[in-house]
Tab-separated table of C-alpha atoms and ligand atoms in Angstrom:
chain	number	residue	atom	x	y	z
A	1	UNK	CA	6.287	47.886	57.619
A	2	UNK	CA	4.090	44.615	58.231
A	3	UNK	CA	2.613	43.026	54.892
A	4	UNK	CA	0.694	40.276	54.225
A	5	UNK	CA	2.413	37.508	52.279
A	6	UNK	CA	2.339	33.808	51.054
A	7	UNK	CA	4.716	31.444	52.452
A	8	UNK	CA	5.629	28.490	50.148
A	9	UNK	CA	5.544	25.741	52.872
A	10	UNK	CA	5.726	22.579	50.931
A	11	UNK	CA	5.670	21.102	47.434
A	12	UNK	CA	5.342	17.559	45.685
A	13	UNK	CA	5.295	16.059	42.339
A	14	UNK	CA	4.241	13.091	40.285
A	15	UNK	CA	5.566	11.662	36.960
A	16	UNK	CA	3.822	8.758	35.125
A	17	UNK	CA	5.683	5.338	35.057
A	18	UNK	CA	6.228	5.094	31.523
A	19	UNK	CA	9.227	6.442	29.965
A	20	UNK	CA	9.761	7.241	26.302
A	21	UNK	CA	13.342	7.511	24.976
A	22	UNK	CA	14.357	9.589	22.077
A	23	UNK	CA	15.646	6.243	20.571
A	24	UNK	CA	11.949	4.845	20.798
A	25	UNK	CA	10.755	8.088	19.089
A	26	UNK	CA	13.481	7.704	16.187
A	27	UNK	CA	11.879	4.190	15.453
A	28	UNK	CA	8.665	5.986	14.606
A	29	UNK	CA	9.637	9.248	13.052
A	30	UNK	CA	12.566	10.738	11.180
A	31	UNK	CA	14.521	11.993	14.151
A	32	UNK	CA	17.542	10.934	16.012
A	33	UNK	CA	18.455	11.082	19.687
A	34	UNK	CA	21.659	13.166	18.782
A	35	UNK	CA	19.406	15.697	17.150
A	36	UNK	CA	16.963	16.069	20.001
A	37	UNK	CA	19.914	16.280	22.562
A	38	UNK	CA	21.758	18.784	20.698
A	39	UNK	CA	19.046	21.000	20.078
A	40	UNK	CA	17.154	20.838	23.351
A	41	UNK	CA	18.945	18.937	25.821
A	42	UNK	CA	15.886	16.273	26.222
A	43	UNK	CA	16.766	12.455	26.693
A	44	UNK	CA	13.411	10.915	27.545
A	45	UNK	CA	10.107	12.138	28.638
A	46	UNK	CA	7.102	10.564	31.003
A	47	UNK	CA	3.798	9.626	29.216
A	48	UNK	CA	0.692	9.186	30.955
A	49	UNK	CA	-0.782	5.530	31.077
A	50	UNK	CA	-4.173	4.977	29.131
A	51	UNK	CA	-6.934	6.071	31.583
A	52	UNK	CA	-4.316	8.013	33.593
A	53	UNK	CA	-5.811	11.698	33.515
A	54	UNK	CA	-4.371	15.096	34.330
A	55	UNK	CA	-6.353	15.076	37.284
A	56	UNK	CA	-4.631	11.695	38.681
A	57	UNK	CA	-1.510	13.288	38.198
A	58	UNK	CA	-2.500	16.445	40.154
A	59	UNK	CA	-3.964	14.636	42.805
A	60	UNK	CA	-0.975	12.506	43.407
A	61	UNK	CA	1.459	15.624	43.414
A	62	UNK	CA	-1.113	17.510	45.683
A	63	UNK	CA	-0.990	14.630	48.144
A	64	UNK	CA	2.714	14.817	48.455
A	65	UNK	CA	2.911	18.517	48.592
A	66	UNK	CA	0.199	18.633	51.391
A	67	UNK	CA	2.391	15.762	53.240
A	68	UNK	CA	5.558	17.721	52.802
A	69	UNK	CA	3.791	21.034	54.209
A	70	UNK	CA	2.472	18.889	57.098
A	71	UNK	CA	-0.837	20.307	56.678
A	72	UNK	CA	-4.432	18.615	56.733
A	73	UNK	CA	-6.981	18.978	53.835
A	74	UNK	CA	-9.310	20.715	55.878
A	75	UNK	CA	-7.088	23.770	56.048
A	76	UNK	CA	-7.233	24.204	52.226
A	77	UNK	CA	-9.420	26.958	51.059
A	78	UNK	CA	-8.251	27.541	47.618
A	79	UNK	CA	-7.132	25.003	44.816
A	80	UNK	CA	-5.956	26.202	41.512
A	81	UNK	CA	-4.787	23.854	38.701
A	82	UNK	CA	-2.691	25.318	35.786
A	83	UNK	CA	-3.257	23.170	32.927
A	84	UNK	CA	-3.521	23.251	29.094
A	85	UNK	CA	-4.739	19.404	28.946
A	86	UNK	CA	-7.915	19.544	31.519
A	87	UNK	CA	-9.737	16.253	32.000
A	88	UNK	CA	-12.992	17.740	30.510
A	89	UNK	CA	-13.940	20.776	28.783
A	90	UNK	CA	-15.761	21.616	32.138
A	91	UNK	CA	-15.867	21.528	35.050
A	92	UNK	CA	-12.642	22.695	36.061
A	93	UNK	CA	-9.892	20.053	36.770
A	94	UNK	CA	-9.224	21.569	40.109
A	95	UNK	CA	-12.662	20.406	41.161
A	96	UNK	CA	-11.789	16.841	40.446
A	97	UNK	CA	-8.626	17.233	42.623
A	98	UNK	CA	-10.803	18.838	45.470
A	99	UNK	CA	-13.088	15.933	45.318
A	100	UNK	CA	-10.188	13.641	45.212
A	101	UNK	CA	-8.603	14.995	48.247
A	102	UNK	CA	-11.961	15.493	50.173
A	103	UNK	CA	-11.601	19.087	50.439
A	104	UNK	CA	-14.643	21.108	51.001
A	105	UNK	CA	-13.863	24.665	51.844
A	106	UNK	CA	-13.357	27.678	49.670
A	107	UNK	CA	-12.795	27.786	45.771
A	108	UNK	CA	-11.254	25.333	43.073
A	109	UNK	CA	-10.746	26.536	39.677
A	110	UNK	CA	-8.106	26.300	36.493
A	111	UNK	CA	-6.058	28.565	35.230
A	112	UNK	CA	-4.986	28.498	31.451
A	113	UNK	CA	-1.628	30.056	30.629
A	114	UNK	CA	0.076	27.113	28.911
A	115	UNK	CA	3.675	26.702	29.715
A	116	UNK	CA	3.473	29.896	31.829
A	117	UNK	CA	0.721	28.527	33.757
A	118	UNK	CA	2.091	27.665	37.130
A	119	UNK	CA	3.741	31.285	37.363
A	120	UNK	CA	0.366	32.780	36.248
A	121	UNK	CA	-1.690	30.153	39.057
A	122	UNK	CA	0.967	31.206	41.628
A	123	UNK	CA	0.399	34.711	41.093
A	124	UNK	CA	-3.357	34.497	41.323
A	125	UNK	CA	-2.955	32.345	44.628
A	126	UNK	CA	-0.796	34.688	46.016
A	127	UNK	CA	-2.807	37.890	45.340
A	128	UNK	CA	-5.953	35.958	46.810
A	129	UNK	CA	-3.846	35.412	50.034
A	130	UNK	CA	-2.575	39.132	50.005
A	131	UNK	CA	-6.006	40.215	49.648
A	132	UNK	CA	-7.112	38.125	52.719
A	133	UNK	CA	-9.526	35.994	50.572
A	134	UNK	CA	-7.776	32.866	51.115
A	135	UNK	CA	-5.182	31.663	53.694
A	136	UNK	CA	-3.829	28.215	52.437
A	137	UNK	CA	-3.585	27.582	48.935
A	138	UNK	CA	-2.690	24.494	46.658
A	139	UNK	CA	-1.221	25.495	43.485
A	140	UNK	CA	-0.873	22.775	41.186
A	141	UNK	CA	0.739	22.499	37.441
A	142	UNK	CA	-0.431	19.385	35.685
A	143	UNK	CA	-0.576	18.283	32.273
A	144	UNK	CA	-1.101	15.097	29.938
A	145	UNK	CA	0.336	17.132	27.104
A	146	UNK	CA	1.378	14.049	25.015
A	147	UNK	CA	-2.353	13.776	24.355
A	148	UNK	CA	-2.358	16.855	22.278
A	149	UNK	CA	0.509	16.146	20.226
A	150	UNK	CA	0.661	15.380	16.393
A	151	UNK	CA	3.003	12.150	16.698
A	152	UNK	CA	3.778	12.756	13.003
A	153	UNK	CA	4.909	16.221	13.530
A	154	UNK	CA	8.693	15.721	14.456
A	155	UNK	CA	9.180	19.388	15.146
A	156	UNK	CA	6.988	19.349	18.231
A	157	UNK	CA	6.433	15.819	19.159
A	158	UNK	CA	9.780	15.043	20.500
A	159	UNK	CA	9.586	18.244	22.926
A	160	UNK	CA	6.822	17.376	25.420
A	161	UNK	CA	5.925	15.029	28.321
A	162	UNK	CA	3.545	14.652	31.271
A	163	UNK	CA	3.862	15.175	34.716
A	164	UNK	CA	2.525	17.251	37.840
A	165	UNK	CA	3.945	19.420	40.454
A	166	UNK	CA	2.310	21.220	43.369
A	167	UNK	CA	3.158	23.748	46.123
A	168	UNK	CA	1.378	24.716	49.260
A	169	UNK	CA	1.068	28.454	50.114
A	170	UNK	CA	0.136	29.868	53.486
A	171	UNK	CA	-0.911	33.643	54.642
A	172	UNK	CA	1.808	35.256	56.835
A	173	UNK	CA	2.265	38.703	58.263
A	174	UNK	CA	5.829	39.450	57.133
A	175	UNK	CA	7.970	42.391	57.297
A	176	UNK	CA	7.645	43.227	53.362
A	177	UNK	CA	11.414	43.348	53.271
A	178	UNK	CA	13.259	40.976	50.605
A	179	UNK	CA	15.189	39.111	53.133
A	180	UNK	CA	11.717	38.160	54.766
A	181	UNK	CA	10.429	34.875	53.666
A	182	UNK	CA	7.533	33.921	51.056
A	183	UNK	CA	6.770	35.397	47.573
A	184	UNK	CA	8.278	38.532	47.253
A	185	UNK	CA	6.717	39.258	44.064
A	186	UNK	CA	5.129	38.001	40.675
A	187	UNK	CA	5.406	39.669	37.285
A	188	UNK	CA	3.070	38.568	34.384
A	189	UNK	CA	2.789	39.358	30.889
A	190	UNK	CA	1.143	38.493	27.674
A	191	UNK	CA	1.180	39.394	23.999
A	192	UNK	CA	-1.763	38.087	22.044
A	193	UNK	CA	-0.344	39.220	18.656
A	194	UNK	CA	1.811	36.344	18.905
A	195	UNK	CA	-0.849	33.884	19.404
A	196	UNK	CA	-0.163	32.172	15.854
A	197	UNK	CA	3.493	31.083	16.598
A	198	UNK	CA	2.177	28.530	19.302
A	199	UNK	CA	-1.304	26.966	19.373
A	200	UNK	CA	-3.585	24.076	19.206
A	201	UNK	CA	-5.628	23.713	16.000
A	202	UNK	CA	-8.789	22.818	17.829
A	203	UNK	CA	-11.321	23.896	20.714
A	204	UNK	CA	-14.944	23.379	21.895
A	205	UNK	CA	-15.972	26.528	20.228
A	206	UNK	CA	-13.768	26.890	16.906
A	207	UNK	CA	-13.790	23.250	15.713
A	208	UNK	CA	-15.783	20.975	18.169
A	209	UNK	CA	-12.266	18.963	18.268
A	210	UNK	CA	-9.388	19.056	20.669
A	211	UNK	CA	-6.722	19.652	18.179
A	212	UNK	CA	-2.880	19.338	17.955
A	213	UNK	CA	0.034	21.544	18.936
A	214	UNK	CA	1.498	23.772	16.146
A	215	UNK	CA	4.757	25.607	16.789
A	216	UNK	CA	7.005	27.753	15.040
A	217	UNK	CA	9.822	27.100	17.239
A	218	UNK	CA	12.526	29.606	16.031
A	219	UNK	CA	10.140	32.327	16.639
A	220	UNK	CA	8.965	31.091	20.029
A	221	UNK	CA	12.819	30.602	20.767
A	222	UNK	CA	13.732	34.235	19.888
A	223	UNK	CA	10.673	35.322	21.861
A	224	UNK	CA	11.581	33.212	24.803
A	225	UNK	CA	15.084	34.397	25.316
A	226	UNK	CA	14.283	38.172	24.969
A	227	UNK	CA	11.012	38.194	26.955
A	228	UNK	CA	12.357	35.811	29.794
A	229	UNK	CA	15.300	37.928	30.231
A	230	UNK	CA	13.602	41.193	30.529
A	231	UNK	CA	10.935	39.719	32.934
A	232	UNK	CA	13.871	38.170	35.102
A	233	UNK	CA	15.459	41.874	35.240
A	234	UNK	CA	11.839	43.365	36.159
A	235	UNK	CA	11.405	40.725	39.027
A	236	UNK	CA	14.798	41.432	40.415
A	237	UNK	CA	14.502	45.318	40.054
A	238	UNK	CA	11.098	45.372	41.841
A	239	UNK	CA	12.732	44.035	44.905
A	240	UNK	CA	15.998	46.053	44.808
A	241	UNK	CA	17.851	42.813	44.209
A	242	UNK	CA	20.588	41.733	41.755
A	243	UNK	CA	21.246	38.367	40.051
A	244	UNK	CA	23.973	37.656	42.749
A	245	UNK	CA	21.372	37.633	45.249
A	246	UNK	CA	19.624	34.517	43.904
A	247	UNK	CA	20.387	31.243	45.166
A	248	UNK	CA	18.616	29.309	42.535
A	249	UNK	CA	16.965	29.714	39.138
A	250	UNK	CA	14.089	27.364	38.680
A	251	UNK	CA	13.367	28.074	34.889
A	252	UNK	CA	10.649	26.577	32.601
A	253	UNK	CA	12.144	23.440	30.989
A	254	UNK	CA	11.471	23.855	27.391
A	255	UNK	CA	15.043	24.082	25.967
A	256	UNK	CA	18.349	23.452	27.384
A	257	UNK	CA	19.728	26.424	25.325
A	258	UNK	CA	16.999	28.829	26.484
A	259	UNK	CA	17.813	27.900	30.130
A	260	UNK	CA	21.570	28.305	29.718
A	261	UNK	CA	21.041	31.637	27.958
A	262	UNK	CA	19.300	32.938	31.008
A	263	UNK	CA	21.881	31.565	33.329
A	264	UNK	CA	24.538	33.522	31.232
A	265	UNK	CA	22.555	36.522	31.158
A	266	UNK	CA	22.468	36.508	34.911
A	267	UNK	CA	26.032	35.211	35.317
A	268	UNK	CA	24.737	32.429	37.330
A	269	UNK	CA	27.173	29.342	37.244
A	270	UNK	CA	25.201	26.060	35.998
A	271	UNK	CA	25.156	24.546	39.404
A	272	UNK	CA	22.573	27.303	40.733
A	273	UNK	CA	20.312	26.423	37.792
A	274	UNK	CA	17.805	23.651	38.268
A	275	UNK	CA	17.614	21.636	35.176
A	276	UNK	CA	15.473	18.394	34.569
A	277	UNK	CA	14.574	18.885	31.025
A	278	UNK	CA	17.011	15.714	30.182
A	279	UNK	CA	14.412	13.315	31.981
A	280	UNK	CA	11.203	15.321	31.917
A	281	UNK	CA	11.200	17.383	28.429
A	282	UNK	CA	8.686	20.244	28.295
A	283	UNK	CA	5.839	19.561	30.656
A	284	UNK	CA	4.321	22.766	30.200
A	285	UNK	CA	2.470	24.120	33.250
A	286	UNK	CA	4.076	21.330	35.313
A	287	UNK	CA	7.777	22.004	34.480
A	288	UNK	CA	8.558	24.465	37.098
A	289	UNK	CA	6.988	22.926	40.284
A	290	UNK	CA	8.570	19.480	38.951
A	291	UNK	CA	12.016	21.006	38.793
A	292	UNK	CA	11.615	22.711	42.282
A	293	UNK	CA	10.250	19.912	43.849
A	294	UNK	CA	13.348	17.733	42.664
A	295	UNK	CA	15.576	20.060	44.055
A	296	UNK	CA	14.135	20.498	47.363
A	297	UNK	CA	13.768	16.868	47.818
A	298	UNK	CA	17.477	16.324	46.826
A	299	UNK	CA	18.542	18.800	49.434
A	300	UNK	CA	19.622	21.648	47.094
A	301	UNK	CA	17.024	23.961	47.743
A	302	UNK	CA	16.574	24.757	51.500
A	303	UNK	CA	15.041	27.001	53.872
A	304	UNK	CA	15.739	30.768	53.380
A	305	UNK	CA	16.974	29.978	49.865
A	306	UNK	CA	15.807	32.920	47.397
A	307	UNK	CA	14.371	31.254	44.157
A	308	UNK	CA	13.615	32.678	40.930
A	309	UNK	CA	11.012	31.253	38.779
A	310	UNK	CA	10.420	31.945	34.998
A	311	UNK	CA	8.268	30.463	32.214
A	312	UNK	CA	6.790	31.424	28.757
A	313	UNK	CA	4.299	29.671	26.555
A	314	UNK	CA	1.706	30.094	24.081
A	315	UNK	CA	-0.207	33.314	24.106
A	316	UNK	CA	2.491	34.409	24.071
A	317	UNK	CA	2.104	34.506	27.864
A	318	UNK	CA	5.311	34.877	30.357
A	319	UNK	CA	6.326	35.560	33.840
A	320	UNK	CA	8.360	35.313	36.712
A	321	UNK	CA	8.107	35.181	40.492
A	322	UNK	CA	10.683	35.651	43.477
A	323	UNK	CA	10.242	33.143	46.385
A	324	UNK	CA	12.004	33.058	49.575
A	325	UNK	CA	11.843	29.471	50.674
A	326	UNK	CA	10.070	27.966	53.982
A	327	UNK	CA	8.969	29.418	57.205
A	328	UNK	CA	10.661	32.259	58.912
A	329	UNK	CA	11.007	30.751	62.239
A	330	UNK	CA	12.943	27.671	60.766
A	331	UNK	CA	15.587	29.707	58.519
B	401	UT7	O1	7.268	25.879	26.330
B	401	UT7	C1	6.789	26.645	25.381
B	401	UT7	C2	7.909	27.406	24.579
B	401	UT7	N1	8.580	26.758	23.768
B	401	UT7	C3	10.026	27.034	23.706
B	401	UT7	O2	10.203	27.773	24.401
B	401	UT7	C4	10.414	26.294	22.151
B	401	UT7	C5	11.116	27.097	21.637
B	401	UT7	N2	12.004	26.556	20.316
B	401	UT7	C6	12.877	25.553	20.371
B	401	UT7	O3	13.178	25.305	21.433
B	401	UT7	C7	13.318	25.257	19.227
B	401	UT7	O4	13.195	26.247	18.042
B	401	UT7	C8	13.249	23.845	18.627
B	401	UT7	C9	14.010	22.901	19.599
B	401	UT7	C10	11.750	23.680	18.517
B	401	UT7	C11	13.834	23.748	17.234
B	401	UT7	O5	15.306	23.924	17.277
B	401	UT7	P1	15.808	24.745	15.994
B	401	UT7	O6	17.481	24.945	16.374
B	401	UT7	O7	14.879	25.984	16.075
B	401	UT7	O8	15.481	23.963	14.812
B	401	UT7	P2	14.619	24.390	13.621
B	401	UT7	O9	13.007	24.246	13.715
B	401	UT7	O10	15.089	25.497	12.784
B	401	UT7	O11	15.025	23.172	12.581
B	401	UT7	C12	16.198	22.754	12.038
B	401	UT7	C13	16.229	21.737	11.145
B	401	UT7	C14	15.122	21.767	10.282
B	401	UT7	O12	16.006	21.047	8.861
B	401	UT7	P3	16.132	21.896	7.929
B	401	UT7	O13	15.069	22.946	7.443
B	401	UT7	O14	17.472	22.845	8.392
B	401	UT7	O15	16.718	20.934	6.813
B	401	UT7	C15	14.158	20.996	10.759
B	401	UT7	O16	13.380	20.385	9.628
B	401	UT7	O17	15.913	20.626	11.802
B	401	UT7	C16	14.756	19.764	11.378
B	401	UT7	N3	14.303	19.337	12.444
B	401	UT7	C17	14.349	18.128	12.910
B	401	UT7	N4	15.264	17.115	12.480
B	401	UT7	C18	15.119	15.996	13.329
B	401	UT7	C19	12.999	19.686	13.221
B	401	UT7	N5	12.634	18.765	13.982
B	401	UT7	C20	13.550	17.696	14.007
B	401	UT7	C21	13.590	16.636	14.790
B	401	UT7	N6	14.564	15.823	14.446
B	401	UT7	N7	12.675	16.291	15.597
């Protein structure tokens, strides 16, 4: 049966130059490199320079993704930026990326699903493409998350970093079979009853301030392990696949222990799990496309590979997606 699908034809990423090590943090707050590494796997994080905005990171990642996909800006008819740290309250950061690229066709808007943002944006773009409303989409996860941290709160400020990753999707008439290329399916969930375990204590309508991240880490951890486990099973079952069919797990990079727990549950060997939390920390919506790009660029992920994405964050909002990489004729 023929079915319209989204091919993932290119990706790119950008990390700000400045690196902040655990040792530097330990000079300012009551923490240690050992504690951070043991509890999270994080060694360092990138931090945007003064005046370097989320849109700057998003734009740099987008240019690289377009180059990798070998397509021109004029072909883009949808730009979605997943971000929790937009440049401004409005307009959408995506419109700044659109202007920066010189793109004029179609729509540009932001998606807010915190750390699950990229998976959400991917699902939105995939559905636009499936519905025939768009043909070529730029999907970006970009954050200057360090700007919303309370640098006195050691339970949160050691965990996050800044960065951006982008992918290009393109409409294609596929077979509808899991062996075929493109996004096989996406699966989104949220549970607003758990809003209070991970939130920011500010906003334009509530306080008129930007606010800072607050988290009940242990609770989020507990939900992450069970909810990510379920949504992975849901994604595999929806396509008649098993964990053995997955070539690569590209997980949200929030905690090395959560990543390991997903890999164990799927019985995936560590070498099939893309992990960059040691260098990037948790970059929220940027974490999945950053990890994906790293593994594509170093040659681990190649044409025809089946890749499983998953992420969870504030909301709670979580999701997963299964993608067979590349173009059908090159596989
Ligand atoms: O991307 C969004 C999704 N977010 C997540 O998935 C995060 C999920 N949660 C986690 O990753 C973990 O819960 C954390 C890494 C945030 C915390 O690890 P934990 O093993 O749950 O530690 P904890 O919060 O229970 O804290 C253990 C101890 C506490 O001390 P006491 O009460 O046992 O004396 C904390 O005060 O560690 C202390 N602590 C620290 N010590 C040194 C908390 N933060 C720090 C720190 N340095 N930075």
